CSV table of N, CA and C in Angstrom, one decimal:
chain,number,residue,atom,x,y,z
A,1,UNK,N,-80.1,-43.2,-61.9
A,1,UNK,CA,-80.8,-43.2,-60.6
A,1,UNK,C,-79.9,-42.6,-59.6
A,2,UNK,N,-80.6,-41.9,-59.0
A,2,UNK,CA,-79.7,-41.1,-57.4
A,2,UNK,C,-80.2,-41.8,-56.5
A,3,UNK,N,-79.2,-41.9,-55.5
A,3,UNK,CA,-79.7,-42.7,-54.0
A,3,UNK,C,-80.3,-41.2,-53.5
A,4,UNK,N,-81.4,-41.1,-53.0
A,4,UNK,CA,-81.7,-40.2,-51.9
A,4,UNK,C,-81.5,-39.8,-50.8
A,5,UNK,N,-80.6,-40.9,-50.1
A,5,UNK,CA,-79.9,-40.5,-49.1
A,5,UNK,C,-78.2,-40.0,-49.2
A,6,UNK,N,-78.1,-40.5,-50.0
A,6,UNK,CA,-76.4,-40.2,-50.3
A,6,UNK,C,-75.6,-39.0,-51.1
A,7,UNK,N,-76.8,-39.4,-52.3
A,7,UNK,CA,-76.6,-38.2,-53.4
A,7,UNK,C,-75.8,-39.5,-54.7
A,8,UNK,N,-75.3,-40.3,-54.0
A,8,UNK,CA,-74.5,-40.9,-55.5
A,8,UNK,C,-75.6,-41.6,-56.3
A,9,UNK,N,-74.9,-41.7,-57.4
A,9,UNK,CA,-75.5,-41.8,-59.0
A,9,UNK,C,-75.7,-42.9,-59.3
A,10,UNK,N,-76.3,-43.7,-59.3
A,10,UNK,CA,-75.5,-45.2,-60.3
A,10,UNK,C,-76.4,-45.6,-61.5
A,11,UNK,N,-75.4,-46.0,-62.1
A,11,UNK,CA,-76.1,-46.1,-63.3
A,11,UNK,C,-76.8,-47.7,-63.8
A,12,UNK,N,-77.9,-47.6,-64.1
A,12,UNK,CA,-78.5,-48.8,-63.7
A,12,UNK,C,-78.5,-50.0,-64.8
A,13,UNK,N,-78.9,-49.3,-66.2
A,13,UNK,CA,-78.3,-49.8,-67.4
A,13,UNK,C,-76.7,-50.7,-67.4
A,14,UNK,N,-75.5,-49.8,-66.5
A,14,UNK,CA,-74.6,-50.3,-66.4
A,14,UNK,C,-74.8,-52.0,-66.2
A,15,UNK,N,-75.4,-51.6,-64.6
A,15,UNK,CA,-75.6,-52.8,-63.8
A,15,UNK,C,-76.5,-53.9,-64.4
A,16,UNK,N,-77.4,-53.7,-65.3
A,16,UNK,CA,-78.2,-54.8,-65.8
A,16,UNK,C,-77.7,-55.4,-66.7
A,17,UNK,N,-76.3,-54.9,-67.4
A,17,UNK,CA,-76.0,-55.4,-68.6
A,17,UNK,C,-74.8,-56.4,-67.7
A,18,UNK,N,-73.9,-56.0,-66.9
A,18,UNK,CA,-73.5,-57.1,-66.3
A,18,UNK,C,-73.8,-57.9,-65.5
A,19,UNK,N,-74.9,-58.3,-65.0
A,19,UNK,CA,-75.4,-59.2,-64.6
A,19,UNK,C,-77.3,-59.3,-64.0
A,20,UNK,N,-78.1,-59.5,-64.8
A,20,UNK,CA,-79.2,-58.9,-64.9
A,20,UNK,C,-79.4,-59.5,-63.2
A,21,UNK,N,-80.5,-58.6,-62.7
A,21,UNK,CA,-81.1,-59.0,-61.8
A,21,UNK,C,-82.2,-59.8,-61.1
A,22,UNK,N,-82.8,-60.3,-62.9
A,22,UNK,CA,-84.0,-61.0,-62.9
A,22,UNK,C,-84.0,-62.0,-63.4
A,23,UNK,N,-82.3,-62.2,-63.6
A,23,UNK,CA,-82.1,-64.1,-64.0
A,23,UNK,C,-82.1,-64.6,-62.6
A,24,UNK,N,-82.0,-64.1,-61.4
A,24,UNK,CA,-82.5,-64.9,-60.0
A,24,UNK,C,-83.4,-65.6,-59.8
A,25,UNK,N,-84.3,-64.8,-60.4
A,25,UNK,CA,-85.4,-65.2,-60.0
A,25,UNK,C,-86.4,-66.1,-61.2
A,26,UNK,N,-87.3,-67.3,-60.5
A,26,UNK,CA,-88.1,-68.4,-60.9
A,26,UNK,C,-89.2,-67.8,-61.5
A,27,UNK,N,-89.6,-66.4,-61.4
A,27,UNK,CA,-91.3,-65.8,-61.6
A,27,UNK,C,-90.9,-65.5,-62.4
A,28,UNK,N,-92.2,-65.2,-62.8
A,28,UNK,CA,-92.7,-64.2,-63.8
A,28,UNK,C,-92.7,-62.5,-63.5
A,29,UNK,N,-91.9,-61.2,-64.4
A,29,UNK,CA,-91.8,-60.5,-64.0
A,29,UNK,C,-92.2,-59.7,-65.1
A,30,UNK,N,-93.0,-58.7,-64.8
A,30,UNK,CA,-93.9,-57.9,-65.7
A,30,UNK,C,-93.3,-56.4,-65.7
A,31,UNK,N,-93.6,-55.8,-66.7
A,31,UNK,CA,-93.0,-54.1,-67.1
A,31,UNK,C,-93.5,-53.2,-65.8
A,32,UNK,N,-94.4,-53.6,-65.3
A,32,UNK,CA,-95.0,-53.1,-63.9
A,32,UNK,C,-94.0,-53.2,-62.7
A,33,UNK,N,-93.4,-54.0,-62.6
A,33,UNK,CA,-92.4,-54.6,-61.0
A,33,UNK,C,-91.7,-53.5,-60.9
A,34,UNK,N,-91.6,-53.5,-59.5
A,34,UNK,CA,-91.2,-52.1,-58.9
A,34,UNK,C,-89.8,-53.1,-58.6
A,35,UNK,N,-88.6,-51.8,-59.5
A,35,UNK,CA,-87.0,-52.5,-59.5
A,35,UNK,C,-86.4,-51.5,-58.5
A,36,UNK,N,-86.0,-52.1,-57.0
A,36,UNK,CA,-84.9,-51.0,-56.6
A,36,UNK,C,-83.6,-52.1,-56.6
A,37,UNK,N,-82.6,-50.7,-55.9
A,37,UNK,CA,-81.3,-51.2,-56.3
A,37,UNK,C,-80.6,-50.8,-54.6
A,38,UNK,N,-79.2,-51.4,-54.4
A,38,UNK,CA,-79.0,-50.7,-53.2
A,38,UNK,C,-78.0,-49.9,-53.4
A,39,UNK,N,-77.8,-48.9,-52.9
A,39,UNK,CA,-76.8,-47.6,-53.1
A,39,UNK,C,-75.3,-48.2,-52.1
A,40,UNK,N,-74.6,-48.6,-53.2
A,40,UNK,CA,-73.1,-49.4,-52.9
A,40,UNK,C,-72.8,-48.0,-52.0
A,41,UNK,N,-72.7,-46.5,-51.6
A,41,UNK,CA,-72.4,-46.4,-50.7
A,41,UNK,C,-72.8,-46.2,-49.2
A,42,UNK,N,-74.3,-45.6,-49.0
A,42,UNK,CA,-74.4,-46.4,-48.1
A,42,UNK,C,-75.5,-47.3,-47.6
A,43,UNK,N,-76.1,-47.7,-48.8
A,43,UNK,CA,-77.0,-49.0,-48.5
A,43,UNK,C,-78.3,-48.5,-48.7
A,44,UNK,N,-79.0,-47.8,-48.8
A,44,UNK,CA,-80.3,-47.6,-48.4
A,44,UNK,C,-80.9,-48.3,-50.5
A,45,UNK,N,-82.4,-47.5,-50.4
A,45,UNK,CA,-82.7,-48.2,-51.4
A,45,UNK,C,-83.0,-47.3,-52.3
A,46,UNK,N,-82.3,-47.8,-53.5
A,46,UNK,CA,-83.1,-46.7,-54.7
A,46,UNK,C,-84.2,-47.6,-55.8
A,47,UNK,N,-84.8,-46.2,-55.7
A,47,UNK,CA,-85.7,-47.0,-56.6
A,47,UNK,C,-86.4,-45.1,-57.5
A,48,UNK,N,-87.6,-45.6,-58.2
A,48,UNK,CA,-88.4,-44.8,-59.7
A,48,UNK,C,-89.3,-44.2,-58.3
A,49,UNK,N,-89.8,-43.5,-59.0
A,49,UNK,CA,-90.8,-42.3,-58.6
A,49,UNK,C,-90.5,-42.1,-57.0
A,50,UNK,N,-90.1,-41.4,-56.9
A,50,UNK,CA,-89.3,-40.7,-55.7
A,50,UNK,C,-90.4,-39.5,-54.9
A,51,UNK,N,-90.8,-39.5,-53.9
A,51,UNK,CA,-91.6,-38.6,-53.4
A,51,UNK,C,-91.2,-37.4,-53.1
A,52,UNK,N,-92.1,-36.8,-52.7
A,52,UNK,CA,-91.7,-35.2,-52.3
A,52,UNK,C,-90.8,-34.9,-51.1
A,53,UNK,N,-91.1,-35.6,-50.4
A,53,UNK,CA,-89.7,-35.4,-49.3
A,53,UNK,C,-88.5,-36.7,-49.6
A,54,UNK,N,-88.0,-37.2,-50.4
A,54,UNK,CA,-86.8,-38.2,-51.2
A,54,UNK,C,-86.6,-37.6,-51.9
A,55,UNK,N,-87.4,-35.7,-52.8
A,55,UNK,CA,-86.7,-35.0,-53.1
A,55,UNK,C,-85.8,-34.2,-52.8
A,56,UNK,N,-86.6,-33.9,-51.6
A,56,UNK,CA,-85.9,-32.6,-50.8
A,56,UNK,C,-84.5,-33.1,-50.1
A,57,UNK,N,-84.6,-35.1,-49.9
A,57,UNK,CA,-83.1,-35.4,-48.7
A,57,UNK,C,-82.5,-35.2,-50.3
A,58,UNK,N,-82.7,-36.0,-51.4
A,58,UNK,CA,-81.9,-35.6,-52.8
A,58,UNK,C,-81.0,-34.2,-52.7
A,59,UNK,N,-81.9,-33.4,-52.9
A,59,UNK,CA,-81.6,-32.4,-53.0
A,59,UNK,C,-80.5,-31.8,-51.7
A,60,UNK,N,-81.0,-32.0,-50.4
A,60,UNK,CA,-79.8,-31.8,-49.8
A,60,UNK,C,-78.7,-32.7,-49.7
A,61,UNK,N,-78.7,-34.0,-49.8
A,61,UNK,CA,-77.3,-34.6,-50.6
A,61,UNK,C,-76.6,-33.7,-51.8
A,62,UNK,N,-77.1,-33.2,-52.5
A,62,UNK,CA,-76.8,-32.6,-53.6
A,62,UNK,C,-76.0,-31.3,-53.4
A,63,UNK,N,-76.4,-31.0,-52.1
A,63,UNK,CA,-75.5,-29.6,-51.7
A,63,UNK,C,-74.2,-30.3,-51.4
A,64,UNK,N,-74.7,-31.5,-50.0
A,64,UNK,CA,-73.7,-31.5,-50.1
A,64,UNK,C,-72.1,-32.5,-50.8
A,65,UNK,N,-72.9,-32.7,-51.5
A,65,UNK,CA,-72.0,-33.4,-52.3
A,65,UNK,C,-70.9,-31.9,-53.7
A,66,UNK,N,-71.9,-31.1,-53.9
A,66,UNK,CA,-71.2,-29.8,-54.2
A,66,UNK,C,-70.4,-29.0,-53.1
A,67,UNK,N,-70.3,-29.5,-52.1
A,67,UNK,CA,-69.8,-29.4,-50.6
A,67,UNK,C,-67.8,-29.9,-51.0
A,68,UNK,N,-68.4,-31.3,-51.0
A,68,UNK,CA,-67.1,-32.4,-51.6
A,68,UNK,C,-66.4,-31.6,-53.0
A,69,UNK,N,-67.5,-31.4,-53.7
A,69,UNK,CA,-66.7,-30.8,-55.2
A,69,UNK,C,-65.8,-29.7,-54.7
A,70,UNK,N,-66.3,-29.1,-54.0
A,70,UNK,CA,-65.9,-27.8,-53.9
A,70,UNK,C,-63.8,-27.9,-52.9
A,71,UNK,N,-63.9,-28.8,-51.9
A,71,UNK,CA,-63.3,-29.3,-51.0
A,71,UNK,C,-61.9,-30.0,-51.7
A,72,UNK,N,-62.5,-31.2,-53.1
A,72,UNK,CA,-61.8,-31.9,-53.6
A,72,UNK,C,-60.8,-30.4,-54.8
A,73,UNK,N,-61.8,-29.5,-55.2
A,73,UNK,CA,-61.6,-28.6,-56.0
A,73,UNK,C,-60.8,-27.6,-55.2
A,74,UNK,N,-60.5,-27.5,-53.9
A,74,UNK,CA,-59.9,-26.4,-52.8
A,74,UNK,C,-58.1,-27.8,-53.0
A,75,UNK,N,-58.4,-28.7,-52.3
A,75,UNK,CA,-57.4,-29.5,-52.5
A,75,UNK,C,-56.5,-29.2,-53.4
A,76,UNK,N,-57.2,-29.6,-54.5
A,76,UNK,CA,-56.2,-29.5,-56.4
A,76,UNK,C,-55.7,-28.5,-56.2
A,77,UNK,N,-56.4,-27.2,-56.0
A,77,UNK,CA,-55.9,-25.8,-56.5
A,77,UNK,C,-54.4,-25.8,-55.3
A,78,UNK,N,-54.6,-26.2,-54.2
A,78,UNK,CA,-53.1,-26.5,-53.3
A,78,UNK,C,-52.3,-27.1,-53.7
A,79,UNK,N,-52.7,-28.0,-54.2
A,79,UNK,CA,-51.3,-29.2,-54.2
A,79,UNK,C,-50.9,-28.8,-55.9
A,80,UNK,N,-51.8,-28.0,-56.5
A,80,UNK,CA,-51.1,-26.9,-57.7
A,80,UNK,C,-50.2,-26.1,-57.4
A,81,UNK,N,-50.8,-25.2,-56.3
A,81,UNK,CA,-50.1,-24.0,-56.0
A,81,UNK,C,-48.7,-24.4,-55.5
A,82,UNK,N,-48.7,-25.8,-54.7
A,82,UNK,CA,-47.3,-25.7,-53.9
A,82,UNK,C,-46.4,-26.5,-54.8
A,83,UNK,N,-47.1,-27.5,-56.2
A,83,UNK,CA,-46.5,-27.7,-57.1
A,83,UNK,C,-46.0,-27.2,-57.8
A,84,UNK,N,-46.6,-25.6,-57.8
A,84,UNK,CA,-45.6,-24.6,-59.2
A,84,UNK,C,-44.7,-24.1,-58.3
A,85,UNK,N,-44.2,-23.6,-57.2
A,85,UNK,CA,-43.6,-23.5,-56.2
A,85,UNK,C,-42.2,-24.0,-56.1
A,86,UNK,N,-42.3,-25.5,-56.0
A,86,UNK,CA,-41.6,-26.5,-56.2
A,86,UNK,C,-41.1,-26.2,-57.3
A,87,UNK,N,-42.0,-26.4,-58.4
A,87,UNK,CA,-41.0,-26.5,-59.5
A,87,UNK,C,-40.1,-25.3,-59.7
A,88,UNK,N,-40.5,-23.9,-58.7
A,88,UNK,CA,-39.7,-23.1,-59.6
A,88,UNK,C,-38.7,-22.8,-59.0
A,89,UNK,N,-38.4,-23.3,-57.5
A,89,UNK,CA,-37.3,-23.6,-56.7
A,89,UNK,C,-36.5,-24.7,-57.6
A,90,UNK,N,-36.9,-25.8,-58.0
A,90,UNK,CA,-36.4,-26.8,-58.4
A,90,UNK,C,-35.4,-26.2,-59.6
A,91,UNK,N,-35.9,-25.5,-60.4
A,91,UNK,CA,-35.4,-24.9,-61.8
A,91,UNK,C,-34.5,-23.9,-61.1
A,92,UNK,N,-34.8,-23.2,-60.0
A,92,UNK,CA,-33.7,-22.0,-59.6
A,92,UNK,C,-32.1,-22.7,-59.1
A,93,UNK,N,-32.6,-24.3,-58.4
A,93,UNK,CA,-31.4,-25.2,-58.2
A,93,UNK,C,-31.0,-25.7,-59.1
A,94,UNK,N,-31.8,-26.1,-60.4
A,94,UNK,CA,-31.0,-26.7,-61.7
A,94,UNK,C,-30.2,-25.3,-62.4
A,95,UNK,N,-30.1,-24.3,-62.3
A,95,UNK,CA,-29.6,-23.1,-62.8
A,95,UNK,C,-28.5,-23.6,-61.6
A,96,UNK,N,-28.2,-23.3,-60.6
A,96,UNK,CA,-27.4,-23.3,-59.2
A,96,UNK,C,-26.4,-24.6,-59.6
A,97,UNK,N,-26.5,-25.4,-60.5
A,97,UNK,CA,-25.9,-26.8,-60.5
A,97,UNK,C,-24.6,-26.6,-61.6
A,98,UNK,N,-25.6,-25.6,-62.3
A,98,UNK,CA,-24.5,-25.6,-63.5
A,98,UNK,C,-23.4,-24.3,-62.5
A,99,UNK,N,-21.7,-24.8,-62.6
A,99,UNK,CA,-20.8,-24.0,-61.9
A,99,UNK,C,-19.9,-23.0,-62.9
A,100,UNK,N,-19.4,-21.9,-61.9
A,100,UNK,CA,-18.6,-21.3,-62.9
A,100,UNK,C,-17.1,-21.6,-63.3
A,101,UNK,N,-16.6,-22.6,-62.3
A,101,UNK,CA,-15.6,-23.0,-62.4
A,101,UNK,C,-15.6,-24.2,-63.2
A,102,UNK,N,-16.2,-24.5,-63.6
A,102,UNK,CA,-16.5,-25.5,-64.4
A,102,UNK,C,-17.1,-25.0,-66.4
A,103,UNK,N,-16.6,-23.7,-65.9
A,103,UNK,CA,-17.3,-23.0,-67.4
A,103,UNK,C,-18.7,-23.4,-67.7
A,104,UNK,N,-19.5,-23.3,-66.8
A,104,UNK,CA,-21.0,-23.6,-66.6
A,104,UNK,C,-21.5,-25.0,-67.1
A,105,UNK,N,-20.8,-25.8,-67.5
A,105,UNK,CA,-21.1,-26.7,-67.7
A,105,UNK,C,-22.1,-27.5,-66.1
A,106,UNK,N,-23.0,-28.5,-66.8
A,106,UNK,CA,-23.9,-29.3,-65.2
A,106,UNK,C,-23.0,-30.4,-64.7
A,107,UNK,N,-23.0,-30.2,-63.1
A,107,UNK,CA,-22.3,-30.8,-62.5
A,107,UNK,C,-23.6,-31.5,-61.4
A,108,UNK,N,-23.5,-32.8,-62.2
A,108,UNK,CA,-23.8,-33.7,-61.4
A,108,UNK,C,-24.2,-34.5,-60.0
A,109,UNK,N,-22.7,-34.0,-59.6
A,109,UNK,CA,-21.8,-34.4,-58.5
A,109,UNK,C,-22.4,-33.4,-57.0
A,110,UNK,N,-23.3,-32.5,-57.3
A,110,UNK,CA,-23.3,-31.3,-56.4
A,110,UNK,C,-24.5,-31.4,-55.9
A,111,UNK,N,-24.6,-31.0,-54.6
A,111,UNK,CA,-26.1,-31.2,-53.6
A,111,UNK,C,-26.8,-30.1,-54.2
A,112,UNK,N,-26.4,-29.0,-55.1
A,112,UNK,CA,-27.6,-28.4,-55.9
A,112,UNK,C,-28.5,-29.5,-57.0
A,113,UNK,N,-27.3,-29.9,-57.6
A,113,UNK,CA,-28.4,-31.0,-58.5
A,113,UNK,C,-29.4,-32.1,-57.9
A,114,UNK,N,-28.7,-32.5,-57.0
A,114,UNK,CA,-29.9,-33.3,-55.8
A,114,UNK,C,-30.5,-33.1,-55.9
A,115,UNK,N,-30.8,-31.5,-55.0
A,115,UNK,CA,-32.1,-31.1,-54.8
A,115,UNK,C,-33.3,-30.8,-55.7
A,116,UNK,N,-32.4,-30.2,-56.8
A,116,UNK,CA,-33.3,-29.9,-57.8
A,116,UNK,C,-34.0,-30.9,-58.3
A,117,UNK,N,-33.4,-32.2,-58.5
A,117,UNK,CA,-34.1,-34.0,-59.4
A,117,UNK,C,-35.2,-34.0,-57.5
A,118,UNK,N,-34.8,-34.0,-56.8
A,118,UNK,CA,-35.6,-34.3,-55.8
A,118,UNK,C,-37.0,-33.5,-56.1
A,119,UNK,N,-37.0,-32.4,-56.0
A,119,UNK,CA,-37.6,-31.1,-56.3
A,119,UNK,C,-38.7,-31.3,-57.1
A,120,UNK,N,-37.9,-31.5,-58.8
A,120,UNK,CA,-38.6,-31.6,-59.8
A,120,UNK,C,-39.0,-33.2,-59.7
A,121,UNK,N,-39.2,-34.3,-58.7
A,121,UNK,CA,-40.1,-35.7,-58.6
A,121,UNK,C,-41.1,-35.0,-57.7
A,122,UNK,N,-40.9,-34.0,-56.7
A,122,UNK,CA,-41.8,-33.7,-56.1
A,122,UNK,C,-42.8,-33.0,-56.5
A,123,UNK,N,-42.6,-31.8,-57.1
A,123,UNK,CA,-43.6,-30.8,-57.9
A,123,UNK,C,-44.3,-31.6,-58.9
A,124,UNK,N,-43.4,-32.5,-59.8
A,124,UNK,CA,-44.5,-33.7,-60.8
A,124,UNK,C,-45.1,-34.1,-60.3
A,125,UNK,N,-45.0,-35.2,-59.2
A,125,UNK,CA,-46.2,-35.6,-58.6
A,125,UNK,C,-47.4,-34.5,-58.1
A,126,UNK,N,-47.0,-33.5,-57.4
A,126,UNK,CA,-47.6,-32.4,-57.0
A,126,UNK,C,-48.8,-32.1,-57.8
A,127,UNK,N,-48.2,-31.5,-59.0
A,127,UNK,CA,-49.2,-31.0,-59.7
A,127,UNK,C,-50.2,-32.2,-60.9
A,128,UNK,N,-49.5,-33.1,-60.6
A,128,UNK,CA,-50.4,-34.7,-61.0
A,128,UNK,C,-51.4,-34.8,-60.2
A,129,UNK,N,-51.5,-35.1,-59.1
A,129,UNK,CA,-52.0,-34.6,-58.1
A,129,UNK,C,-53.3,-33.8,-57.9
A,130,UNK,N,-52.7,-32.6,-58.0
A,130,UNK,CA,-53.4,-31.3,-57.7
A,130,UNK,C,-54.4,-31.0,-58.6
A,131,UNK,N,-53.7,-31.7,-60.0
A,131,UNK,CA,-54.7,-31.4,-61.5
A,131,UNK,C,-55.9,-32.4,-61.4
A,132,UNK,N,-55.7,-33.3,-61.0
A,132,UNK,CA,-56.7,-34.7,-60.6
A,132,UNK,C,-57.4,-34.3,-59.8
A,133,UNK,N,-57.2,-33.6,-58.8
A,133,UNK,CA,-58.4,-33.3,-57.4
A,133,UNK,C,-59.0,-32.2,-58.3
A,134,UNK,N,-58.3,-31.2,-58.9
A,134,UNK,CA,-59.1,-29.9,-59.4
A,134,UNK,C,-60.3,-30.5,-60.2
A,135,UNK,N,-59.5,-31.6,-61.5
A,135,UNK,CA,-60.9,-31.7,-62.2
A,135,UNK,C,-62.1,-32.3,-61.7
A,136,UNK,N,-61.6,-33.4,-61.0
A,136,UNK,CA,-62.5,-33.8,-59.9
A,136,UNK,C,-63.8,-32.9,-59.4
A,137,UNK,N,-62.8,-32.2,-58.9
A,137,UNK,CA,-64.0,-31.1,-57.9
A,137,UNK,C,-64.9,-30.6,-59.0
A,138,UNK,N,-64.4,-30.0,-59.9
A,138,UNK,CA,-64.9,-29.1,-61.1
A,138,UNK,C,-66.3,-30.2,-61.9
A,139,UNK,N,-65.9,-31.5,-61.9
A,139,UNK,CA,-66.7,-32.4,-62.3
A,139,UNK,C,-67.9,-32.6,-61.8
A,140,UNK,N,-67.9,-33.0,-60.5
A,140,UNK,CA,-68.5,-32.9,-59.4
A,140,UNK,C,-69.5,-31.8,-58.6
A,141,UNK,N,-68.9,-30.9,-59.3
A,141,UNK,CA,-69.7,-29.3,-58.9
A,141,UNK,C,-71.0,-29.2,-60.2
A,142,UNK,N,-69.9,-29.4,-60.9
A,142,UNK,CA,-71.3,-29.0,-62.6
A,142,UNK,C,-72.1,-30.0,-62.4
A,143,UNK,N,-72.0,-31.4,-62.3
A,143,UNK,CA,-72.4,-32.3,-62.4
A,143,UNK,C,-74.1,-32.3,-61.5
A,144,UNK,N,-73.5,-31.7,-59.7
A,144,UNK,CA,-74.6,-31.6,-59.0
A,144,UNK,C,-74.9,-30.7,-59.0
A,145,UNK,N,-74.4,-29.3,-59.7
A,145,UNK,CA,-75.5,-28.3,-60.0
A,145,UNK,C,-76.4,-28.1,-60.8
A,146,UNK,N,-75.9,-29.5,-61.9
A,146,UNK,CA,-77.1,-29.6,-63.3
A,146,UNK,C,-78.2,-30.7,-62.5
A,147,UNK,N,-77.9,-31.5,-61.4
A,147,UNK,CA,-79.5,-32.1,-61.0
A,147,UNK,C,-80.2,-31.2,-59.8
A,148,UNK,N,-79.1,-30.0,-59.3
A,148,UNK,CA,-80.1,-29.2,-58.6
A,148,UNK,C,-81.0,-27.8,-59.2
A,149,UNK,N,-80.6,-27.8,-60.3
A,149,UNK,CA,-81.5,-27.3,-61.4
A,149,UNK,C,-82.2,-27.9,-61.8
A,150,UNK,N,-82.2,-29.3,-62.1
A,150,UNK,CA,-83.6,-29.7,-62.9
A,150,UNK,C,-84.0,-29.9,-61.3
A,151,UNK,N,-83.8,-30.4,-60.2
A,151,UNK,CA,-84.9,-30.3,-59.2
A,151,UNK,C,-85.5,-28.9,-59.3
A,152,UNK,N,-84.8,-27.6,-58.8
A,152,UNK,CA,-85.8,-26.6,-59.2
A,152,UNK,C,-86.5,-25.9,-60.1
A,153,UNK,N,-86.2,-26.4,-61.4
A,153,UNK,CA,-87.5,-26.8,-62.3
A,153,UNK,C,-88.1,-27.6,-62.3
A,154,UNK,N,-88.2,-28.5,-61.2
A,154,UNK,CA,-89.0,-29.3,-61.2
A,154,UNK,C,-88.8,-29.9,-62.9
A,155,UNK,N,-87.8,-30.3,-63.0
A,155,UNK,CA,-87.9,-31.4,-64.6
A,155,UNK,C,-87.0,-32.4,-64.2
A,156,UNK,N,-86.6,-32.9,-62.8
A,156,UNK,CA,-86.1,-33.8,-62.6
A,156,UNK,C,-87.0,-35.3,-62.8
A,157,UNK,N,-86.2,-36.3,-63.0
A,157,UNK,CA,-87.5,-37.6,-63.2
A,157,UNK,C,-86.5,-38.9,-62.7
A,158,UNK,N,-86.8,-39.5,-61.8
A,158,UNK,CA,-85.9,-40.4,-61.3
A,158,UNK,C,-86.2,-42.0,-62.2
């Protein structure tokens, strides 16, 4: 189920198996009972058969939540870009560490190797980072372009 105001997903099956919602209650509850749920982010109500205009806010959540994909997916590709960057300074300083007076051997001891362990913690996280936000976005994109397709096939079914 989609919240209509928000665009988020939640899965409802999830939620009934941890803790049903109809051991609350004292009645009797028939296959007919209209179940909504509230949209943990921002509150409003979800619920089955969704009208013609709870399509259309859907559907514009839907943009803009491929808005976010897109945003989260601009992010990654940065904190990629400045990650490979990093790393390849980092490597030009681990080259710069090993000396000649030392018969190239790595010298430890030298503010080239600093930088370069500093460097290469930084570009790791970077591109840990960066790869996380990319898939993200990429997830996020397919994900709401495959319900804004079945909205305009109309074969969407809440």
């Amino acid at each position: 189920m989609y919240c209509c105001h928000c665009g988020k997903k939640i899965n409802e099956l999830g939620l009934e198996s941890k803790k049903s919602s109809y051991a609350d209650l004292d009645v009797e509850i028939d296959d007919n009972a209209k179940v909504e749920y509230v949209c943990p982010r921002c509150g409003h109500l979800i619920h089955d058969n969704i009208s013609e205009d709870e399509v259309k806010s859907l559907s514009r959540a839907a943009h803009s939540e491929i808005q976010r994909g897109s945003n989260s997916f601009a992010i990654g590709m940065g904190n990629l870009s400045i990650g490979i960057i990093a790393l390849a300074i980092a490597i030009i300083f681990f080259f710069l560490a090993k000396k000649p007076n030392n018969e190239f051997q790595l010298v430890t001891t030298c503010a080239e190797f600093y930088v370069s362990m500093a460097l290469f913690v930084i570009s790791g996280i970077l591109l840990v980072v960066g790869g996380v936000y990319t898939l993200l976005g990429i997830f996020k994109k397919r994900h709401y372009f495959a319900l804004l397709n079945d909205i305009n096939n109309q074969t969407f079914v809440q």
